[in-house]
Amino acid sequence: MVLGGGPLGAIIGRYPSAAAGDDEQGDPGPGGSVIRHDRKCRDWPFLFLFAAFWVAMIVNSSFGFNQGNPLRLTYGLDYKGNICGSRHGDPDLRELDVRYWLNPNQVYQSGLKTSHIELPDAKAICLMECPLPAEDGLNFVCDYPEGDIRLSVDDWIDRDYDYFEYLTPDMRNSSLQLQGPCYPVIFPSVNVYWSCQFIARASNASLKHWKDMGGVSIDENMLIDETIHDAINSKSAVMKRYVADIGKSWPVLILCGGLLPLFLSVIWLLMIRFFVAGMSWITVVVFNALVISVTMFFYIKAGWIGHDPLTVVIGESDPYVSIGGREINHLHAASVLMTVIMILAFLTSIAIARRIMIATSVLKVAAKVIGEVQALIIFPVVPYFILAIFYMFWFSATLHLFSAGQVIRNDCNNDCCSYDLKLGKVNCDSCCGYSIHYTPHIGIAILFHFFGCYWATQFFIGCSSTIIAGSVASYYWARGEISRDIPFHTVVSSLKRLLRYSLGSVALGSLIVSIIEWVRFILESLRRRLKFVDSARESRLGKAVSSSSQCCLGCIDWTLKSVNRNAYVMIAITGKGFFKASVLATELIMNNILRIGKVNVIGDVILLLGKLCVSLLCALFAFLMLDEHKYRSGHNKISSPLVPVLLSWVLGYIVAKLFFAVVEMSIDTMVLSFCQDSEEHQGSAQYAPPLLMETLDEESELRRLTQGQGP
């Protein structure tokens, strides 16, 4: 294999015993003269690009921290532009977090297609709880006390927001015209995600008292119900609630997305070290059990099993009224998806059952390396804590960026009037309400924020993988002569080489994967949007092109991730730049594809199942924690367990990937080193440990499989 004028053996294989080598600084160490020669900084412009990206991330997040308020994600605005539940409102609304629309006729008119009134312009105030009609009389809800109304906010609350008896004749006449300051409670309402959802079932007793007092006619159409329901369940409102769920469920994310996968991953590595013979079977069985368990929990929350489905109502609700939302539909979709995954998992387990023996032999190689270089079990804790700090900052910035819009008064053309207590008269100049307005640059900032998270995650995982590969390469090329007195030496030396020479290469590799992944995301978003816009006219050719392009991008993404992993191995061994290391790794694999292909594939499948076991167990525990009373009622009630569970799943997978990289990179590094060793010594590897020789030797492998299948 020739590259750049000479074989890779000119870089590695022609060096004598690695155990006696010194690095450039004269530090002796295992594998020194093999992997520490002729190194220099590679791909350094991309390291500067990564540093500039971090500066941009900090600036971008600072914008969110300055302009955002996470309360906006959960609570609505009143007619003054105050956020319900905020202590900085006028008046102090820290205990008043439920938005209530005072004028039922305005709500009805905002639902008419021919009306100029929009629901954000309908007069709304903040209350402690949604009011209910009186059983044999008429209740009123009055505006915030001010002006001639000499009541404190606490007294107003104690009176159930009703000071109708204190009104002057002019105020009473204005109230009977539905112009305030007091409004009748005609319709029952329930607290749905901190907004009072009207139920179009008017109280006959209250309506009769209202008419007897001379009040104007009140519309009783179902539209009063549907208008608020549509507003509460709009796409933007649901997205805000999902982001708010992240902030409310942070203890779940810390435990199930951080601490639990750390514990489980370490346990899995220790079991690989001391109980490798049965780990393949254990992983397959546990994986299937967890997939079934998580699927059943989705069924329960979707209401398909049992009597404990998700409810959108905060507090007690009318058992005769069924109120749904988008969150329930999303849980139904997730349940269907988990059912498909469960079936595929079962079929995959059957397909690989006869190949478990190969996976066991591959894992034994990794167990041997971990047993010799014991620091590898502990090392992933370092990138784990770095990522943990990054994610805490990132999630906090996410909450603020999603709430970074400006509260601006609406521009409306309504003909409406309401009593202004400060002016002491009816005012027809302030009909417009307030809304949170998002400018296009906020959307760009959010997309950049998500891209930054993906790139940073790939970068830290790449750094960890490169350090592990360097440590394992030192072990291989030293013929296993690792000093027992300094078990951390190979890891520390590999870390030094990464920091001094190869950070730019890792930054480049992680950037390429991130760009491909985001191109897939953007094209998929465009495809869905075009599908909704012109679904009827989409031709079969267009559908075929769309599907094939997505398939091609998916294959490219998978290939790049695989190439990246092997490139990190060659970067750790040779010190070459990313592209040259990728070529070296690819040529080695292609020249030995028949020898290592089936061994590596089945090993990767078992490792993938292991990662999924950890992440699925995290998701299962997240379900159990979110099923507690704390997250099902009150201010900590989450709108849906879907996002916290999926985040726990993703975070658990990332943590598992960090720790499982010890096994993954050990196998890949040993295999690539074995291939090069064989090529440099006419097909007979000189540095390979006996266990690796036995695993990769085709004749012994076939003999072992035959003996294993005989009984």
Short mmCIF file of N, CA, C and O in Angstrom, two decimals, residues 368-440:
data_model
loop_
_atom_site.label_atom_id
_atom_site.label_comp_id
_atom_site.label_asym_id
_atom_site.label_seq_id
_atom_site.Cartn_x
_atom_site.Cartn_y
_atom_site.Cartn_z
N LYS A 368 -8.94 -7.83 27.31
CA LYS A 368 -7.51 -8.01 27.55
C LYS A 368 -6.80 -6.67 27.62
O LYS A 368 -5.98 -6.42 28.52
N VAL A 369 -7.15 -5.76 26.69
CA VAL A 369 -6.52 -4.44 26.69
C VAL A 369 -6.89 -3.67 27.95
O VAL A 369 -6.03 -3.05 28.60
N ILE A 370 -8.19 -3.68 28.31
CA ILE A 370 -8.63 -2.95 29.51
C ILE A 370 -7.95 -3.51 30.74
O ILE A 370 -7.60 -2.77 31.67
N GLY A 371 -7.76 -4.83 30.77
CA GLY A 371 -7.08 -5.43 31.91
C GLY A 371 -5.63 -4.98 32.04
O GLY A 371 -5.10 -4.84 33.14
N GLU A 372 -4.98 -4.73 30.89
CA GLU A 372 -3.58 -4.29 30.92
C GLU A 372 -3.46 -2.78 31.14
O GLU A 372 -2.62 -2.32 31.91
N VAL A 373 -4.29 -2.01 30.45
CA VAL A 373 -4.26 -0.55 30.59
C VAL A 373 -5.50 -0.16 31.40
O VAL A 373 -6.50 0.33 30.87
N GLN A 374 -5.46 -0.36 32.69
CA GLN A 374 -6.64 -0.21 33.54
C GLN A 374 -7.12 1.23 33.64
O GLN A 374 -8.28 1.48 33.97
N ALA A 375 -6.26 2.19 33.35
CA ALA A 375 -6.66 3.59 33.41
C ALA A 375 -7.74 3.92 32.39
O ALA A 375 -8.44 4.93 32.52
N LEU A 376 -7.90 3.06 31.36
CA LEU A 376 -8.91 3.33 30.33
C LEU A 376 -10.32 3.31 30.90
O LEU A 376 -11.21 3.97 30.36
N ILE A 377 -10.55 2.53 31.97
CA ILE A 377 -11.89 2.50 32.56
C ILE A 377 -12.22 3.82 33.22
O ILE A 377 -13.36 4.29 33.19
N ILE A 378 -11.22 4.48 33.79
CA ILE A 378 -11.44 5.72 34.53
C ILE A 378 -11.38 6.93 33.63
O ILE A 378 -12.08 7.92 33.86
N PHE A 379 -10.56 6.86 32.57
CA PHE A 379 -10.32 8.05 31.75
C PHE A 379 -11.57 8.74 31.23
O PHE A 379 -11.68 9.98 31.25
N PRO A 380 -12.61 8.01 30.72
CA PRO A 380 -13.78 8.71 30.16
C PRO A 380 -14.49 9.64 31.14
O PRO A 380 -15.32 10.45 30.72
N VAL A 381 -14.19 9.52 32.44
CA VAL A 381 -14.78 10.44 33.40
C VAL A 381 -14.38 11.88 33.10
O VAL A 381 -15.15 12.82 33.34
N VAL A 382 -13.17 12.07 32.57
CA VAL A 382 -12.68 13.43 32.27
C VAL A 382 -13.54 14.10 31.19
O VAL A 382 -14.11 15.18 31.43
N PRO A 383 -13.68 13.51 29.98
CA PRO A 383 -14.59 14.15 29.00
C PRO A 383 -16.04 14.18 29.46
O PRO A 383 -16.80 15.05 29.06
N TYR A 384 -16.42 13.23 30.32
CA TYR A 384 -17.79 13.22 30.85
C TYR A 384 -18.07 14.50 31.63
O TYR A 384 -19.11 15.15 31.42
N PHE A 385 -17.16 14.90 32.52
CA PHE A 385 -17.38 16.11 33.31
C PHE A 385 -17.30 17.36 32.44
O PHE A 385 -18.03 18.34 32.67
N ILE A 386 -16.44 17.34 31.43
CA ILE A 386 -16.38 18.49 30.51
C ILE A 386 -17.70 18.64 29.77
O ILE A 386 -18.26 19.75 29.66
N LEU A 387 -18.23 17.53 29.27
CA LEU A 387 -19.51 17.58 28.58
C LEU A 387 -20.65 17.95 29.51
O LEU A 387 -21.59 18.65 29.12
N ALA A 388 -20.58 17.48 30.77
CA ALA A 388 -21.64 17.81 31.74
C ALA A 388 -21.70 19.32 31.98
O ALA A 388 -22.79 19.91 32.00
N ILE A 389 -20.55 19.94 32.14
CA ILE A 389 -20.51 21.40 32.34
C ILE A 389 -21.04 22.11 31.10
O ILE A 389 -21.82 23.07 31.18
N PHE A 390 -20.63 21.63 29.92
CA PHE A 390 -21.09 22.24 28.67
C PHE A 390 -22.60 22.14 28.53
O PHE A 390 -23.28 23.10 28.16
N TYR A 391 -23.17 20.96 28.83
CA TYR A 391 -24.61 20.77 28.66
C TYR A 391 -25.42 21.61 29.65
O TYR A 391 -26.51 22.10 29.31
N MET A 392 -24.92 21.79 30.87
CA MET A 392 -25.64 22.64 31.81
C MET A 392 -25.71 24.08 31.29
O MET A 392 -26.75 24.73 31.36
N PHE A 393 -24.59 24.56 30.77
CA PHE A 393 -24.58 25.90 30.17
C PHE A 393 -25.48 25.94 28.94
O PHE A 393 -26.26 26.88 28.75
N TRP A 394 -25.41 24.90 28.11
CA TRP A 394 -26.16 24.90 26.86
C TRP A 394 -27.67 24.85 27.10
O TRP A 394 -28.42 25.58 26.46
N PHE A 395 -28.11 24.01 28.03
CA PHE A 395 -29.55 23.93 28.30
C PHE A 395 -30.08 25.23 28.89
O PHE A 395 -31.19 25.67 28.56
N SER A 396 -29.31 25.85 29.76
CA SER A 396 -29.74 27.14 30.32
C SER A 396 -29.86 28.19 29.22
O SER A 396 -30.84 28.94 29.16
N ALA A 397 -28.87 28.22 28.33
CA ALA A 397 -28.93 29.17 27.21
C ALA A 397 -30.10 28.86 26.28
O ALA A 397 -30.71 29.78 25.72
N THR A 398 -30.43 27.57 26.11
CA THR A 398 -31.55 27.18 25.26
C THR A 398 -32.86 27.75 25.78
O THR A 398 -33.68 28.30 25.02
N LEU A 399 -33.09 27.64 27.10
CA LEU A 399 -34.31 28.17 27.69
C LEU A 399 -34.43 29.67 27.46
O LEU A 399 -35.52 30.19 27.18
N HIS A 400 -33.31 30.38 27.56
CA HIS A 400 -33.35 31.84 27.39
C HIS A 400 -33.48 32.23 25.92
O HIS A 400 -34.15 33.22 25.59
N LEU A 401 -32.83 31.47 25.02
CA LEU A 401 -32.93 31.81 23.60
C LEU A 401 -34.35 31.61 23.07
O LEU A 401 -34.85 32.41 22.28
N PHE A 402 -35.01 30.53 23.50
CA PHE A 402 -36.36 30.28 23.04
C PHE A 402 -37.36 31.30 23.59
O PHE A 402 -38.47 31.42 23.09
N SER A 403 -36.98 32.02 24.64
CA SER A 403 -37.88 33.02 25.22
C SER A 403 -37.35 34.44 25.02
O SER A 403 -37.70 35.35 25.75
N ALA A 404 -36.48 34.60 24.02
CA ALA A 404 -35.80 35.88 23.83
C ALA A 404 -36.57 36.88 22.97
O ALA A 404 -36.03 37.90 22.58
N GLY A 405 -37.83 36.61 22.64
CA GLY A 405 -38.60 37.58 21.87
C GLY A 405 -38.97 38.80 22.70
O GLY A 405 -38.89 38.80 23.94
N GLN A 406 -39.38 39.84 22.03
CA GLN A 406 -39.75 41.09 22.70
C GLN A 406 -41.26 41.15 22.90
O GLN A 406 -42.04 40.77 22.03
N VAL A 407 -41.66 41.61 24.09
CA VAL A 407 -43.08 41.82 24.38
C VAL A 407 -43.48 43.17 23.80
O VAL A 407 -43.05 44.22 24.28
N ILE A 408 -44.28 43.14 22.72
CA ILE A 408 -44.63 44.36 21.98
C ILE A 408 -46.15 44.44 21.87
O ILE A 408 -46.84 43.43 21.68
N ARG A 409 -46.65 45.65 21.95
CA ARG A 409 -48.09 45.86 21.80
C ARG A 409 -48.52 45.58 20.37
O ARG A 409 -47.85 45.98 19.41
N ASN A 410 -49.64 44.89 20.23
CA ASN A 410 -50.13 44.53 18.90
C ASN A 410 -50.64 45.76 18.15
O ASN A 410 -51.08 46.74 18.75
N ASP A 411 -50.59 45.65 16.84
CA ASP A 411 -51.15 46.68 15.97
C ASP A 411 -52.50 46.17 15.47
O ASP A 411 -52.58 45.32 14.59
N CYS A 412 -53.60 46.67 16.05
CA CYS A 412 -54.92 46.14 15.72
C CYS A 412 -55.87 47.27 15.31
O CYS A 412 -55.62 48.45 15.57
N ASN A 413 -56.97 46.89 14.68
CA ASN A 413 -57.98 47.86 14.23
C ASN A 413 -59.34 47.57 14.88
O ASN A 413 -60.37 47.66 14.24
N ASN A 414 -59.30 47.22 16.15
CA ASN A 414 -60.54 46.83 16.83
C ASN A 414 -61.35 48.05 17.26
O ASN A 414 -60.81 49.09 17.62
N ASP A 415 -62.65 47.87 17.20
CA ASP A 415 -63.55 48.88 17.76
C ASP A 415 -64.06 48.34 19.09
O ASP A 415 -65.06 47.63 19.16
N CYS A 416 -63.35 48.63 20.15
CA CYS A 416 -63.74 48.13 21.47
C CYS A 416 -63.39 49.17 22.52
O CYS A 416 -62.54 50.02 22.32
N CYS A 417 -64.08 49.08 23.63
CA CYS A 417 -63.85 50.02 24.72
C CYS A 417 -63.85 49.25 26.03
O CYS A 417 -64.49 48.20 26.17
N SER A 418 -63.10 49.76 27.00
CA SER A 418 -63.08 49.15 28.33
C SER A 418 -62.84 50.24 29.36
O SER A 418 -62.24 51.29 29.05
N TYR A 419 -63.29 49.98 30.55
CA TYR A 419 -63.19 50.98 31.61
C TYR A 419 -61.76 51.02 32.14
O TYR A 419 -61.19 50.01 32.52
N ASP A 420 -61.19 52.22 32.13
CA ASP A 420 -59.83 52.44 32.63
C ASP A 420 -59.93 53.01 34.04
O ASP A 420 -60.37 54.15 34.24
N LEU A 421 -59.53 52.20 35.02
CA LEU A 421 -59.67 52.62 36.42
C LEU A 421 -58.76 53.80 36.75
O LEU A 421 -59.08 54.62 37.61
N LYS A 422 -57.63 53.90 36.10
CA LYS A 422 -56.72 55.03 36.37
C LYS A 422 -57.31 56.34 35.84
O LYS A 422 -57.20 57.38 36.49
N LEU A 423 -57.92 56.26 34.64
CA LEU A 423 -58.52 57.47 34.07
C LEU A 423 -59.90 57.75 34.66
O LEU A 423 -60.39 58.88 34.59
N GLY A 424 -60.54 56.72 35.20
CA GLY A 424 -61.87 56.88 35.77
C GLY A 424 -62.96 57.02 34.74
O GLY A 424 -64.01 57.63 35.00
N LYS A 425 -62.75 56.44 33.55
CA LYS A 425 -63.77 56.53 32.49
C LYS A 425 -63.53 55.41 31.47
O LYS A 425 -62.49 54.73 31.49
N VAL A 426 -64.50 55.26 30.58
CA VAL A 426 -64.35 54.28 29.52
C VAL A 426 -63.36 54.79 28.48
O VAL A 426 -63.45 55.94 28.03
N ASN A 427 -62.42 53.97 28.11
CA ASN A 427 -61.37 54.34 27.16
C ASN A 427 -61.45 53.43 25.95
O ASN A 427 -61.47 52.20 26.09
N CYS A 428 -61.50 54.04 24.77
CA CYS A 428 -61.59 53.26 23.53
C CYS A 428 -60.30 53.29 22.73
O CYS A 428 -60.28 52.91 21.55
N ASP A 429 -59.19 53.73 23.36
CA ASP A 429 -57.92 53.88 22.64
C ASP A 429 -56.91 52.78 22.97
O ASP A 429 -55.78 52.84 22.50
N SER A 430 -57.27 51.83 23.81
CA SER A 430 -56.28 50.82 24.22
C SER A 430 -56.86 49.42 24.11
O SER A 430 -56.94 48.68 25.08
N CYS A 431 -57.31 49.11 22.90
CA CYS A 431 -57.93 47.79 22.68
C CYS A 431 -56.90 46.71 22.38
O CYS A 431 -57.21 45.52 22.51
N CYS A 432 -55.74 47.10 21.92
CA CYS A 432 -54.75 46.11 21.48
C CYS A 432 -54.05 45.48 22.68
O CYS A 432 -53.65 46.16 23.62
N GLY A 433 -53.87 44.17 22.59
CA GLY A 433 -53.14 43.46 23.62
C GLY A 433 -51.66 43.37 23.28
O GLY A 433 -51.15 44.07 22.41
N TYR A 434 -50.96 42.47 23.98
CA TYR A 434 -49.52 42.30 23.80
C TYR A 434 -49.21 40.88 23.37
O TYR A 434 -49.91 39.93 23.73
N SER A 435 -48.15 40.75 22.60
CA SER A 435 -47.68 39.44 22.16
C SER A 435 -46.16 39.43 22.18
O SER A 435 -45.51 40.49 22.20
N ILE A 436 -45.60 38.23 22.20
CA ILE A 436 -44.14 38.07 22.12
C ILE A 436 -43.77 37.94 20.65
O ILE A 436 -44.21 37.01 19.97
N HIS A 437 -42.98 38.86 20.17
CA HIS A 437 -42.60 38.89 18.76
C HIS A 437 -41.17 38.38 18.60
O HIS A 437 -40.25 38.82 19.31
N TYR A 438 -41.01 37.45 17.67
CA TYR A 438 -39.70 36.86 17.41
C TYR A 438 -39.21 37.35 16.05
O TYR A 438 -39.91 37.23 15.05
N THR A 439 -38.02 37.90 16.03
CA THR A 439 -37.42 38.35 14.77
C THR A 439 -36.67 37.20 14.12
O THR A 439 -36.30 36.23 14.80
N PRO A 440 -36.43 37.26 12.80
CA PRO A 440 -35.75 36.15 12.12
C PRO A 440 -34.38 35.82 12.71
O PRO A 440 -33.98 34.65 12.69
#
